[in-house]
mmCIF file of N, CA, C and O in Angstrom:
data_model
loop_
_atom_site.group_PDB
_atom_site.id
_atom_site.type_symbol
_atom_site.label_atom_id
_atom_site.label_comp_id
_atom_site.label_asym_id
_atom_site.label_seq_id
_atom_site.Cartn_x
_atom_site.Cartn_y
_atom_site.Cartn_z
ATOM 1 N N UNK A 1 0.837 -1.166 -0.010
ATOM 2 C CA UNK A 1 0.027 -0.001 -0.050
ATOM 3 C C UNK A 1 0.908 1.250 0.003
ATOM 4 O O UNK A 1 1.720 1.369 0.812
ATOM 5 N N UNK A 2 0.650 2.094 -0.885
ATOM 6 C CA UNK A 2 1.460 3.342 -0.981
ATOM 7 C C UNK A 2 0.927 4.417 -0.072
ATOM 8 O O UNK A 2 -0.199 4.292 0.515
ATOM 9 N N UNK A 3 1.723 5.449 0.184
ATOM 10 C CA UNK A 3 1.264 6.577 1.060
ATOM 11 C C UNK A 3 0.036 7.241 0.426
ATOM 12 O O UNK A 3 -0.845 7.734 1.155
ATOM 13 N N UNK A 4 -0.012 7.301 -0.880
ATOM 14 C CA UNK A 4 -1.198 7.868 -1.534
ATOM 15 C C UNK A 4 -2.447 6.992 -1.242
ATOM 16 O O UNK A 4 -3.507 7.540 -0.934
ATOM 17 N N UNK A 5 -2.280 5.661 -1.202
ATOM 18 C CA UNK A 5 -3.397 4.703 -0.966
ATOM 19 C C UNK A 5 -3.888 4.961 0.457
ATOM 20 O O UNK A 5 -5.058 5.026 0.797
ATOM 21 N N UNK A 6 -2.898 5.145 1.374
ATOM 22 C CA UNK A 6 -3.225 5.383 2.777
ATOM 23 C C UNK A 6 -3.944 6.688 2.963
ATOM 24 O O UNK A 6 -5.022 6.752 3.661
ATOM 25 N N UNK A 7 -3.485 7.776 2.315
ATOM 26 C CA UNK A 7 -4.119 9.065 2.374
ATOM 27 C C UNK A 7 -5.521 9.002 1.917
ATOM 28 O O UNK A 7 -6.471 9.550 2.533
ATOM 29 N N UNK A 8 -5.755 8.322 0.811
ATOM 30 C CA UNK A 8 -7.079 8.190 0.194
ATOM 31 C C UNK A 8 -8.011 7.393 1.145
ATOM 32 O O UNK A 8 -9.235 7.767 1.331
ATOM 33 N N UNK A 9 -7.464 6.417 1.719
ATOM 34 C CA UNK A 9 -8.255 5.605 2.659
ATOM 35 C C UNK A 9 -8.701 6.420 3.839
ATOM 36 O O UNK A 9 -9.781 6.292 4.337
ATOM 37 N N UNK A 10 -7.833 7.195 4.423
ATOM 38 C CA UNK A 10 -8.077 8.085 5.539
ATOM 39 C C UNK A 10 -9.210 9.103 5.209
ATOM 40 O O UNK A 10 -10.050 9.241 5.954
ATOM 41 N N UNK A 11 -8.995 9.622 3.995
ATOM 42 C CA UNK A 11 -10.017 10.635 3.538
ATOM 43 C C UNK A 11 -11.335 10.021 3.354
ATOM 44 O O UNK A 11 -12.361 10.785 3.423
ATOM 45 N N UNK A 12 -11.514 8.763 3.155
ATOM 46 C CA UNK A 12 -12.800 8.089 2.929
ATOM 47 C C UNK A 12 -13.438 7.711 4.247
ATOM 48 O O UNK A 12 -14.541 7.301 4.212
ATOM 49 N N UNK A 13 -12.772 7.890 5.368
ATOM 50 C CA UNK A 13 -13.378 7.505 6.637
ATOM 51 C C UNK A 13 -14.424 8.526 7.053
ATOM 52 O O UNK A 13 -14.470 9.631 6.778
ATOM 53 N N UNK A 14 -15.450 7.913 7.755
ATOM 54 C CA UNK A 14 -16.510 8.774 8.272
ATOM 55 C C UNK A 14 -15.900 9.612 9.497
ATOM 56 O O UNK A 14 -14.791 9.293 9.912
ATOM 57 N N UNK A 15 -16.613 10.513 9.990
ATOM 58 C CA UNK A 15 -16.114 11.338 11.111
ATOM 59 C C UNK A 15 -15.827 10.444 12.280
ATOM 60 O O UNK A 15 -14.714 10.575 12.939
ATOM 61 N N UNK A 16 -16.702 9.538 12.649
ATOM 62 C CA UNK A 16 -16.427 8.590 13.771
ATOM 63 C C UNK A 16 -15.284 7.691 13.501
ATOM 64 O O UNK A 16 -14.458 7.430 14.463
ATOM 65 N N UNK A 17 -15.098 7.142 12.325
ATOM 66 C CA UNK A 17 -14.036 6.245 11.976
ATOM 67 C C UNK A 17 -12.765 7.047 12.053
ATOM 68 O O UNK A 17 -11.720 6.508 12.566
ATOM 69 N N UNK A 18 -12.655 8.233 11.525
ATOM 70 C CA UNK A 18 -11.501 9.091 11.642
ATOM 71 C C UNK A 18 -11.080 9.387 13.083
ATOM 72 O O UNK A 18 -9.929 9.279 13.393
ATOM 73 N N UNK A 19 -12.087 9.700 13.894
ATOM 74 C CA UNK A 19 -11.750 9.883 15.355
ATOM 75 C C UNK A 19 -11.146 8.694 15.928
ATOM 76 O O UNK A 19 -10.120 8.766 16.677
ATOM 77 N N UNK A 20 -11.724 7.519 15.731
ATOM 78 C CA UNK A 20 -11.138 6.261 16.255
ATOM 79 C C UNK A 20 -9.770 5.997 15.759
ATOM 80 O O UNK A 20 -8.909 5.605 16.462
ATOM 81 N N UNK A 21 -9.624 6.251 14.394
ATOM 82 C CA UNK A 21 -8.297 5.980 13.799
ATOM 83 C C UNK A 21 -7.230 6.909 14.471
ATOM 84 O O UNK A 21 -6.160 6.463 14.804
ATOM 85 N N UNK A 22 -7.572 8.187 14.630
ATOM 86 C CA UNK A 22 -6.617 9.125 15.186
ATOM 87 C C UNK A 22 -6.321 8.794 16.635
ATOM 88 O O UNK A 22 -5.230 8.927 17.131
ATOM 89 N N UNK A 23 -7.332 8.309 17.430
ATOM 90 C CA UNK A 23 -7.178 7.907 18.809
ATOM 91 C C UNK A 23 -6.110 6.761 18.848
ATOM 92 O O UNK A 23 -5.277 6.717 19.681
ATOM 93 N N UNK A 24 -6.375 5.792 17.942
ATOM 94 C CA UNK A 24 -5.440 4.626 17.995
ATOM 95 C C UNK A 24 -4.028 5.079 17.524
ATOM 96 O O UNK A 24 -3.017 4.562 18.113
ATOM 97 N N UNK A 25 -3.922 5.967 16.598
ATOM 98 C CA UNK A 25 -2.698 6.468 16.124
ATOM 99 C C UNK A 25 -1.960 7.161 17.236
ATOM 100 O O UNK A 25 -0.682 7.006 17.510
ATOM 101 N N UNK A 26 -2.656 7.988 18.064
ATOM 102 C CA UNK A 26 -2.112 8.692 19.210
ATOM 103 C C UNK A 26 -1.640 7.676 20.195
ATOM 104 O O UNK A 26 -0.508 7.839 20.786
ATOM 105 N N UNK A 27 -2.400 6.642 20.511
ATOM 106 C CA UNK A 27 -2.002 5.574 21.440
ATOM 107 C C UNK A 27 -0.627 4.923 21.018
ATOM 108 O O UNK A 27 0.214 4.655 21.815
ATOM 109 N N UNK A 28 -0.580 4.593 19.679
ATOM 110 C CA UNK A 28 0.575 3.957 19.210
ATOM 111 C C UNK A 28 1.855 4.883 19.306
ATOM 112 O O UNK A 28 2.922 4.449 19.659
ATOM 113 N N UNK A 29 1.595 6.166 18.996
ATOM 114 C CA UNK A 29 2.700 7.124 19.017
ATOM 115 C C UNK A 29 3.199 7.280 20.472
ATOM 116 O O UNK A 29 4.364 7.354 20.723
ATOM 117 N N UNK A 30 2.237 7.284 21.456
ATOM 118 C CA UNK A 30 2.602 7.374 22.882
ATOM 119 C C UNK A 30 3.383 6.166 23.294
ATOM 120 O O UNK A 30 4.372 6.340 24.053
ATOM 121 N N UNK A 31 2.970 5.023 22.847
ATOM 122 C CA UNK A 31 3.671 3.805 23.205
ATOM 123 C C UNK A 31 5.104 3.772 22.670
ATOM 124 O O UNK A 31 6.046 3.380 23.294
ATOM 125 N N UNK A 32 5.261 4.216 21.443
ATOM 126 C CA UNK A 32 6.645 4.291 20.840
ATOM 127 C C UNK A 32 7.501 5.258 21.622
ATOM 128 O O UNK A 32 8.634 5.007 21.846
ATOM 129 N N UNK A 33 6.923 6.458 21.925
ATOM 130 C CA UNK A 33 7.676 7.444 22.700
ATOM 131 C C UNK A 33 8.074 6.906 24.054
ATOM 132 O O UNK A 33 9.153 7.102 24.451
ATOM 133 N N UNK A 34 7.201 6.236 24.745
ATOM 134 C CA UNK A 34 7.477 5.671 26.027
ATOM 135 C C UNK A 34 8.564 4.630 25.944
ATOM 136 O O UNK A 34 9.435 4.629 26.805
ATOM 137 N N UNK A 35 8.530 3.760 24.991
ATOM 138 C CA UNK A 35 9.545 2.757 24.792
ATOM 139 C C UNK A 35 10.978 3.479 24.595
ATOM 140 O O UNK A 35 12.010 3.089 25.064
ATOM 141 N N UNK A 36 10.976 4.561 23.795
ATOM 142 C CA UNK A 36 12.199 5.301 23.543
ATOM 143 C C UNK A 36 12.696 5.953 24.824
ATOM 144 O O UNK A 36 13.909 5.878 25.007
ATOM 145 N N UNK A 37 11.821 6.501 25.589
ATOM 146 C CA UNK A 37 12.279 7.161 26.875
ATOM 147 C C UNK A 37 12.847 6.029 27.754
ATOM 148 O O UNK A 37 13.883 6.254 28.475
ATOM 149 N N UNK A 38 12.120 4.877 27.876
ATOM 150 C CA UNK A 38 12.691 3.775 28.761
ATOM 151 C C UNK A 38 14.061 3.360 28.268
ATOM 152 O O UNK A 38 14.994 3.142 29.046
ATOM 153 N N UNK A 39 14.246 3.171 26.978
ATOM 154 C CA UNK A 39 15.546 2.784 26.402
ATOM 155 C C UNK A 39 16.618 3.834 26.714
ATOM 156 O O UNK A 39 17.692 3.449 27.123
ATOM 157 N N UNK A 40 16.293 5.084 26.518
ATOM 158 C CA UNK A 40 17.173 6.174 26.758
ATOM 159 C C UNK A 40 17.642 6.137 28.263
ATOM 160 O O UNK A 40 18.792 6.335 28.591
ATOM 161 N N UNK A 41 16.643 5.914 29.153
ATOM 162 C CA UNK A 41 16.919 5.925 30.581
ATOM 163 C C UNK A 41 17.900 4.760 30.923
ATOM 164 O O UNK A 41 18.848 4.895 31.594
ATOM 165 N N UNK A 42 17.575 3.576 30.378
ATOM 166 C CA UNK A 42 18.385 2.401 30.612
ATOM 167 C C UNK A 42 19.860 2.637 30.073
ATOM 168 O O UNK A 42 20.830 2.104 30.747
ATOM 169 N N UNK A 43 20.073 3.313 29.022
ATOM 170 C CA UNK A 43 21.292 3.589 28.464
ATOM 171 C C UNK A 43 22.068 4.789 28.997
ATOM 172 O O UNK A 43 23.180 5.156 28.609
ATOM 173 N N UNK A 44 21.341 5.455 30.006
ATOM 174 C CA UNK A 44 21.996 6.633 30.569
ATOM 175 C C UNK A 44 21.899 7.847 29.812
ATOM 176 O O UNK A 44 22.619 8.913 30.139
ATOM 177 N N UNK A 45 21.181 7.931 28.738
ATOM 178 C CA UNK A 45 21.157 9.109 27.889
ATOM 179 C C UNK A 45 20.457 10.292 28.523
ATOM 180 O O UNK A 45 20.614 11.419 28.033
ATOM 181 N N UNK A 46 19.655 10.036 29.541
ATOM 182 C CA UNK A 46 18.919 11.123 30.235
ATOM 183 C C UNK A 46 19.542 11.474 31.572
ATOM 184 O O UNK A 46 19.134 12.389 32.267
ATOM 185 N N UNK A 47 20.632 10.854 31.921
ATOM 186 C CA UNK A 47 21.242 11.052 33.218
ATOM 187 C C UNK A 47 21.617 12.542 33.491
ATOM 188 O O UNK A 47 21.410 13.107 34.495
ATOM 189 N N UNK A 48 22.223 13.184 32.395
ATOM 190 C CA UNK A 48 22.579 14.600 32.605
ATOM 191 C C UNK A 48 21.397 15.473 32.786
ATOM 192 O O UNK A 48 21.419 16.332 33.663
ATOM 193 N N UNK A 49 20.336 15.259 31.983
ATOM 194 C CA UNK A 49 19.158 16.057 32.196
ATOM 195 C C UNK A 49 18.469 15.851 33.508
ATOM 196 O O UNK A 49 17.987 16.833 34.162
ATOM 197 N N UNK A 50 18.521 14.671 34.002
ATOM 198 C CA UNK A 50 17.962 14.407 35.318
ATOM 199 C C UNK A 50 18.754 15.084 36.460
ATOM 200 O O UNK A 50 18.229 15.692 37.385
ATOM 201 N N UNK A 51 20.094 15.020 36.318
ATOM 202 C CA UNK A 51 20.961 15.728 37.255
ATOM 203 C C UNK A 51 20.704 17.178 37.303
ATOM 204 O O UNK A 51 20.632 17.782 38.337
ATOM 205 N N UNK A 52 20.626 17.819 36.106
ATOM 206 C CA UNK A 52 20.367 19.242 36.036
ATOM 207 C C UNK A 52 19.060 19.595 36.637
ATOM 208 O O UNK A 52 18.975 20.548 37.408
ATOM 209 N N UNK A 53 17.982 18.807 36.396
ATOM 210 C CA UNK A 53 16.686 19.055 36.922
ATOM 211 C C UNK A 53 16.641 18.980 38.422
ATOM 212 O O UNK A 53 16.100 19.841 39.153
ATOM 213 N N UNK A 54 17.357 17.915 38.982
ATOM 214 C CA UNK A 54 17.411 17.791 40.447
ATOM 215 C C UNK A 54 18.170 18.961 41.080
ATOM 216 O O UNK A 54 17.772 19.451 42.168
ATOM 217 N N UNK A 55 19.256 19.414 40.468
ATOM 218 C CA UNK A 55 20.080 20.472 40.973
ATOM 219 C C UNK A 55 19.212 21.815 40.959
ATOM 220 O O UNK A 55 19.203 22.519 41.980
ATOM 221 N N UNK A 56 18.555 22.035 39.881
ATOM 222 C CA UNK A 56 17.669 23.248 39.758
ATOM 223 C C UNK A 56 16.561 23.189 40.818
ATOM 224 O O UNK A 56 16.245 24.247 41.358
ATOM 225 N N UNK A 57 16.066 22.049 41.060
ATOM 226 C CA UNK A 57 15.031 21.895 42.077
ATOM 227 C C UNK A 57 15.457 22.190 43.472
ATOM 228 O O UNK A 57 14.952 22.989 44.204
ATOM 229 N N UNK A 58 16.679 21.630 43.794
ATOM 230 C CA UNK A 58 17.313 21.917 45.078
ATOM 231 C C UNK A 58 17.597 23.331 45.257
ATOM 232 O O UNK A 58 17.510 23.901 46.375
ATOM 233 N N UNK A 59 17.992 24.085 44.176
ATOM 234 C CA UNK A 59 18.305 25.533 44.186
ATOM 235 C C UNK A 59 17.049 26.422 44.214
ATOM 236 O O UNK A 59 17.261 27.622 44.184
ATOM 237 N N UNK A 60 15.909 25.795 44.142
ATOM 238 C CA UNK A 60 14.723 26.564 44.156
ATOM 239 C C UNK A 60 14.394 27.228 42.817
ATOM 240 O O UNK A 60 13.578 28.164 42.782
ATOM 241 N N UNK A 61 15.059 26.754 41.698
ATOM 242 C CA UNK A 61 14.744 27.342 40.407
ATOM 243 C C UNK A 61 13.517 26.811 39.754
ATOM 244 O O UNK A 61 13.141 27.276 38.657
ATOM 245 N N UNK A 62 12.910 25.810 40.392
ATOM 246 C CA UNK A 62 11.668 25.257 39.859
ATOM 247 C C UNK A 62 10.869 24.714 41.031
ATOM 248 O O UNK A 62 11.343 24.739 42.119
ATOM 249 N N UNK A 63 9.637 24.294 40.765
ATOM 250 C CA UNK A 63 8.906 23.831 41.860
ATOM 251 C C UNK A 63 8.284 22.500 41.548
ATOM 252 O O UNK A 63 8.123 22.127 40.408
ATOM 253 N N UNK A 64 7.970 21.725 42.607
ATOM 254 C CA UNK A 64 7.381 20.416 42.381
ATOM 255 C C UNK A 64 5.965 20.534 41.813
ATOM 256 O O UNK A 64 5.163 21.444 42.151
ATOM 257 N N UNK A 65 5.611 19.648 40.907
ATOM 258 C CA UNK A 65 4.270 19.708 40.260
ATOM 259 C C UNK A 65 3.284 18.952 41.063
ATOM 260 O O UNK A 65 3.524 17.977 41.774
#
């Protein structure tokens, strides 16, 4: 299936079908993003950002949510 076929299929959806499709797409995108964050954390890619955030919190430069 080409990208044009996909585009045409999406355009042919009813309003309810489109909403359901977009909801599922958002869920899939969230799951992919969460897996990437988990992988980055395991590999230490976020360690520096976490350290900076903790330091700024201790210094009162931000507040707890």
